[in-house]
Amino acid sequence: MNNYIIETNNLTKKFGNFVAVKDLNLKISRNKIHGFIGPNGAGKTTTIKMLTGAIHPSNGIGTIDNFKIGSKKGRSSIGYAPAESLFYQNMTTIDYLVYIGQIKGLSQKEAVEKAFSLIEYFELDDNAYRKPFNFSSGMKKKVIVAQALINDPKVLILDEPTANLDPTARINIIEILKKLISERDLSIFISSHILSELESLVDEVTLVRSGEIVLNGSLHKVKNIFNKGQYQIDTSNNNFLKKYLEKNCNEFITSIEENNKGLIIVNVENENRYKLESVISPILSHFKIRLLKFVEEETSLDEIYKKIYDSKQNMR
Ligand SMILES: Nc1ncnc2c1ncn2[C@@H]1O[C@H](COP(=O)(O)OP(=O)(O)O)[C@@H](O)[C@H]1O
Ligand SMILES: [Mg+2]
């Protein structure tokens, strides 16, 4: 069995001469939460629509759970929560969920059972007989995510589920997604134009710009690429250690200083990060110094996002 829940090969979408998505090669792991990140116009929704079978690729292929995208089985492996949702003015939450369930091929009885279990799971009990048309954006979003799960999909595809939500509603949706992934045999593919918003949620990310992948991998890997090679070190004898490093390791340390809390701040070139990491413990053990802290300063996701996207050449 293919290891990836979603895989695409040179997936491309053109609108006339305009290439909205170009040669996209996605590899999305099973049972993980994958963030699909990029600014407005990067091609996220177009990609998602190709994955769900709503629009045809101009070129390239893809599979969902090993089924061809757009095929009947490919479609039924997906639960899709679109960015924009239209609710019928007079339909209650329960009627809406049953209606979607039946569209997805469930019997009336199955759809009703499923609808009630989702209402409970999403804590919508008080709103089951109210109309989503009149709900707040956060509540509407809950119903949209709930309907996407009605056919027990293998992969949940969410298009910007946290956009335009207030912080409480956003956290609420993120908590529900975390709960879902921990309790079910499910993979989640979630798009957003704000990388940092998904920090606590995603395991892996694919960053796109102008329809092309700029970076992908585990969140850890992406962060690591952008780390600046700056370390904070605290020991039982900072004074000695600082002098020792200055004297003996100056061929790979670019700067070393003490900060206002008495910690040693060491900067090394990126390619020399392993050198500092490997020399430190023999030195400490040789001079019987205790290590209290050794951490590499992390670049924030907002800084990473800025570095990738905030330059004129990225504008279309
Ligand atoms: N049906 C369409 N016809 C022409 N251009 C489109 C169409 N759909 C999307 N686009 C263009 O394709 C680009 C990518 O759009 P989209 O996939 O919606 O980006 P995102 O979801 O990342 O904001 C945008 O420049 C958009 O204007
Ligand atoms: Mg979009």
XYZ file of C-alpha atoms and ligand atoms in Angstrom:
344
model
C 0.000 0.000 0.000
C 1.152 3.470 -0.826
C 2.485 5.233 2.223
C 0.888 8.546 1.309
C -2.768 9.402 1.763
C -2.494 12.111 -0.908
C 0.057 12.070 -3.681
C 0.202 14.197 -6.804
C 2.483 14.138 -9.771
C 2.973 17.379 -11.719
C -0.555 18.488 -10.920
C -1.229 21.623 -12.964
C -4.161 23.948 -13.485
C -4.313 26.633 -16.127
C -7.054 29.201 -16.519
C -6.509 30.327 -20.120
C -2.838 31.267 -20.267
C -2.608 31.801 -16.541
C -0.978 28.962 -14.596
C -2.646 28.871 -11.169
C -1.003 25.606 -10.040
C 2.210 24.415 -11.622
C 3.690 20.890 -11.546
C 2.686 20.294 -7.948
C 4.184 17.171 -6.391
C 2.484 16.627 -3.054
C 3.294 13.808 -0.681
C 0.969 13.841 2.300
C 1.576 11.304 5.070
C -1.185 9.198 6.565
C -2.667 9.981 9.962
C -0.917 13.325 10.183
C -2.075 16.921 10.023
C -0.565 18.588 6.980
C -0.585 22.366 6.606
C -0.882 23.696 3.043
C 0.374 27.244 3.408
C 0.602 30.218 1.092
C -0.581 33.809 0.635
C -3.813 34.669 -1.132
C -3.624 33.678 -4.776
C -0.948 31.016 -4.214
C -3.210 28.324 -5.664
C -4.405 26.599 -2.493
C -8.115 26.512 -3.294
C -7.449 25.529 -6.908
C -5.313 22.604 -5.685
C -7.947 21.544 -3.169
C -10.644 21.658 -5.840
C -8.562 19.361 -8.029
C -8.055 16.972 -5.100
C -11.770 16.852 -4.375
C -12.606 16.352 -8.040
C -14.537 19.621 -8.302
C -12.319 20.778 -11.176
C -10.175 18.852 -13.636
C -6.405 19.284 -13.727
C -4.984 20.691 -16.972
C -2.124 18.270 -16.532
C -0.719 15.785 -14.042
C -2.282 13.129 -11.867
C -2.997 12.452 -8.230
C -4.281 9.825 -5.837
C -6.265 9.926 -2.608
C -5.829 6.781 -0.540
C -4.509 5.166 -3.753
C -7.633 6.033 -5.736
C -7.386 8.411 -8.676
C -8.460 11.952 -7.817
C -11.881 12.728 -9.223
C -12.852 9.027 -9.350
C -15.858 7.838 -7.362
C -13.693 6.075 -4.775
C -11.280 8.999 -4.671
C -14.154 11.349 -3.940
C -15.723 9.118 -1.304
C -12.408 8.895 0.596
C -12.598 12.648 1.194
C -14.465 14.849 3.592
C -14.300 18.412 2.332
C -14.894 21.600 4.280
C -14.908 24.488 1.770
C -13.750 27.987 2.666
C -17.143 29.481 1.974
C -20.329 27.735 2.931
C -23.832 28.382 1.811
C -26.603 27.288 4.127
C -30.240 27.161 3.177
C -32.083 29.845 5.065
C -34.665 27.526 6.589
C -32.670 24.354 7.232
C -31.792 23.346 10.797
C -28.401 21.884 11.716
C -29.792 18.388 12.025
C -31.689 18.591 8.719
C -28.591 19.947 7.005
C -26.384 17.117 8.272
C -28.947 14.468 7.308
C -29.299 16.093 3.889
C -25.515 16.025 3.297
C -25.359 12.431 4.573
C -27.965 11.362 2.035
C -26.176 13.195 -0.779
C -23.076 11.204 0.202
C -25.049 7.972 -0.178
C -26.122 7.139 3.382
C -29.625 5.780 3.999
C -32.046 8.041 5.889
C -31.514 5.982 9.052
C -27.721 5.994 8.789
C -27.696 9.717 8.028
C -29.835 10.515 11.081
C -27.672 8.394 13.387
C -24.493 9.914 12.012
C -25.900 13.439 12.232
C -26.747 13.024 15.922
C -23.371 11.540 16.775
C -21.628 14.466 15.018
C -23.844 16.963 16.832
C -22.737 15.423 20.094
C -19.062 15.273 19.074
C -19.054 18.913 18.021
C -21.058 19.971 21.087
C -23.790 21.414 18.918
C -26.619 19.929 21.010
C -28.178 23.270 21.860
C -28.093 24.262 18.220
C -29.342 21.089 16.563
C -32.755 22.570 15.838
C -31.531 26.078 15.084
C -30.550 27.252 11.615
C -26.843 27.517 10.683
C -27.783 30.328 8.278
C -28.084 32.547 11.364
C -25.029 31.222 13.276
C -21.811 33.108 14.107
C -18.836 32.348 11.794
C -17.315 30.075 14.440
C -20.488 28.019 14.822
C -20.989 27.838 11.057
C -17.442 26.515 10.743
C -18.185 23.755 13.252
C -21.169 22.643 11.170
C -19.041 22.735 7.995
C -16.363 20.546 9.555
C -19.032 18.228 10.998
C -20.715 17.710 7.605
C -17.337 16.833 6.084
C -17.121 13.864 8.460
C -20.558 12.409 7.781
C -19.266 9.663 5.471
C -16.326 8.669 7.727
C -13.693 9.874 5.260
C -10.057 8.737 5.327
C -8.898 12.286 4.732
C -10.395 15.552 5.843
C -9.611 18.467 3.523
C -10.198 21.882 5.037
C -9.850 25.087 3.038
C -8.788 27.920 5.373
C -10.985 26.779 8.271
C -9.540 29.368 10.629
C -9.831 32.404 8.327
C -12.121 35.163 9.592
C -12.668 33.519 12.978
C -12.188 35.276 16.287
C -9.375 33.823 18.459
C -11.739 31.772 20.655
C -13.518 30.193 17.694
C -10.165 29.517 16.027
C -8.794 27.742 19.093
C -12.044 25.798 19.312
C -11.705 24.485 15.753
C -8.010 23.663 16.267
C -8.839 21.714 19.440
C -11.540 19.738 17.616
C -9.086 18.847 14.824
C -6.483 17.709 17.365
C -9.082 15.543 19.065
C -10.205 14.056 15.737
C -6.702 13.076 14.624
C -5.952 11.464 17.984
C -9.150 9.422 18.048
C -9.767 8.372 14.458
C -8.058 6.740 11.521
C -7.921 10.059 9.733
C -5.491 12.295 7.862
C -6.035 16.046 7.724
C -5.011 18.418 4.930
C -5.577 21.996 5.991
C -4.852 25.190 4.070
C -4.080 28.567 5.577
C -2.434 31.842 4.639
C -1.045 32.169 8.182
C 1.694 29.691 9.012
C 1.998 30.603 12.687
C -1.711 30.050 13.267
C -1.235 26.322 12.675
C 1.948 25.955 14.736
C 0.346 23.927 17.506
C -1.629 21.798 15.058
C 0.378 20.613 12.074
C 3.009 17.878 11.837
C 4.086 18.668 8.295
C 3.795 21.631 5.966
C 3.924 22.403 2.267
C 4.537 26.065 1.484
C 3.367 27.287 -1.907
C 3.874 30.507 -3.803
C 2.546 31.384 -7.250
C 1.281 27.829 -7.712
C 4.586 26.154 -6.892
C 6.061 24.476 -3.832
C 8.749 26.535 -2.134
C 9.384 24.324 0.869
C 7.968 21.185 2.445
C 8.672 18.738 5.218
C 8.061 18.289 8.917
C 7.438 21.469 10.872
C 10.596 20.640 12.789
C 12.653 20.476 9.583
C 11.248 23.740 8.261
C 12.031 25.511 11.528
C 15.482 24.024 11.579
C 16.311 25.358 8.108
C 15.609 28.875 9.305
C 17.352 28.664 12.645
C 20.146 31.141 12.796
C 22.758 29.048 14.585
C 22.403 30.991 17.817
C 22.652 29.094 21.086
C 21.969 29.955 24.708
C 24.198 28.155 27.151
C 24.045 28.142 30.931
C 26.430 26.151 33.128
C 27.798 26.071 36.647
C 30.817 28.078 35.419
C 29.840 30.364 32.537
C 32.840 32.589 33.024
C 35.350 29.816 32.476
C 33.439 28.199 29.631
C 33.119 31.470 27.743
C 36.840 32.150 27.950
C 37.652 28.569 26.991
C 35.395 28.646 23.907
C 36.760 32.046 22.863
C 40.283 30.751 23.025
C 39.882 27.263 21.610
C 36.885 27.274 19.286
C 37.247 30.582 17.478
C 37.675 28.911 14.095
C 33.984 27.997 13.998
C 32.360 30.371 16.504
C 31.460 33.711 14.891
C 30.615 35.522 18.133
C 30.308 34.812 21.811
C 28.944 37.073 24.519
C 27.196 37.085 27.844
C 23.626 38.381 27.968
C 22.092 40.434 30.777
C 20.970 37.248 32.556
C 24.503 35.874 32.628
C 23.846 33.271 29.891
C 26.408 32.661 27.175
C 25.139 33.486 23.694
C 27.098 31.738 20.961
C 26.660 32.304 17.234
C 27.974 29.814 14.711
C 27.586 29.595 10.948
C 24.790 27.220 10.008
C 27.117 24.551 8.636
C 29.078 24.582 11.915
C 26.134 23.948 14.205
C 27.089 20.306 14.688
C 30.633 21.295 15.722
C 29.482 23.343 18.679
C 27.005 20.642 19.645
C 29.725 17.986 19.590
C 32.513 19.866 21.417
C 30.457 21.128 24.299
C 29.932 17.970 26.301
C 33.572 16.721 26.297
C 34.673 20.186 27.472
C 32.118 20.201 30.277
C 32.968 16.737 31.451
C 36.735 17.376 31.277
C 36.478 20.495 33.466
C 33.692 19.085 35.662
C 31.249 21.830 34.746
C 27.521 21.129 34.984
C 25.309 21.934 32.029
C 22.111 23.772 33.026
C 20.871 24.858 29.624
C 21.831 24.374 25.980
C 19.211 25.492 23.491
C 19.240 26.732 19.949
C 17.220 29.903 19.472
C 14.193 29.154 17.292
C 13.135 31.400 14.466
C 9.435 32.118 14.875
C 7.031 30.936 12.194
C 6.072 34.552 11.525
C 9.729 35.348 10.751
C 9.970 32.289 8.500
C 6.797 33.296 6.666
C 8.130 36.828 6.174
C 11.432 35.553 4.805
C 9.692 33.315 2.293
C 6.894 35.558 1.131
C 7.650 39.213 1.835
C 9.638 40.274 -1.159
C 8.557 42.018 -4.323
C 9.692 39.216 -6.617
C 7.022 37.022 -5.051
C 4.175 39.198 -6.259
C 2.271 37.983 -9.240
N -11.870 30.074 -12.213
C -10.786 30.841 -12.305
N -10.520 31.538 -13.431
C -9.414 32.313 -13.541
N -8.491 32.449 -12.567
C -8.700 31.797 -11.418
C -9.853 30.961 -11.228
N -9.770 30.421 -9.979
C -8.640 30.913 -9.421
N -8.004 31.721 -10.282
C -6.716 32.409 -10.034
O -5.769 31.452 -9.673
C -4.921 31.951 -8.645
C -4.972 31.023 -7.471
O -6.230 31.142 -6.837
P -6.636 30.288 -5.569
O -6.377 28.862 -5.848
O -8.015 30.671 -5.199
O -5.579 30.820 -4.497
P -5.605 30.717 -2.897
O -6.695 29.770 -2.506
O -4.248 30.254 -2.541
O -5.855 32.108 -2.400
C -5.400 33.350 -8.330
O -4.586 34.269 -9.022
C -6.813 33.361 -8.862
O -7.189 34.650 -9.262
Mg -8.323 30.034 -1.245
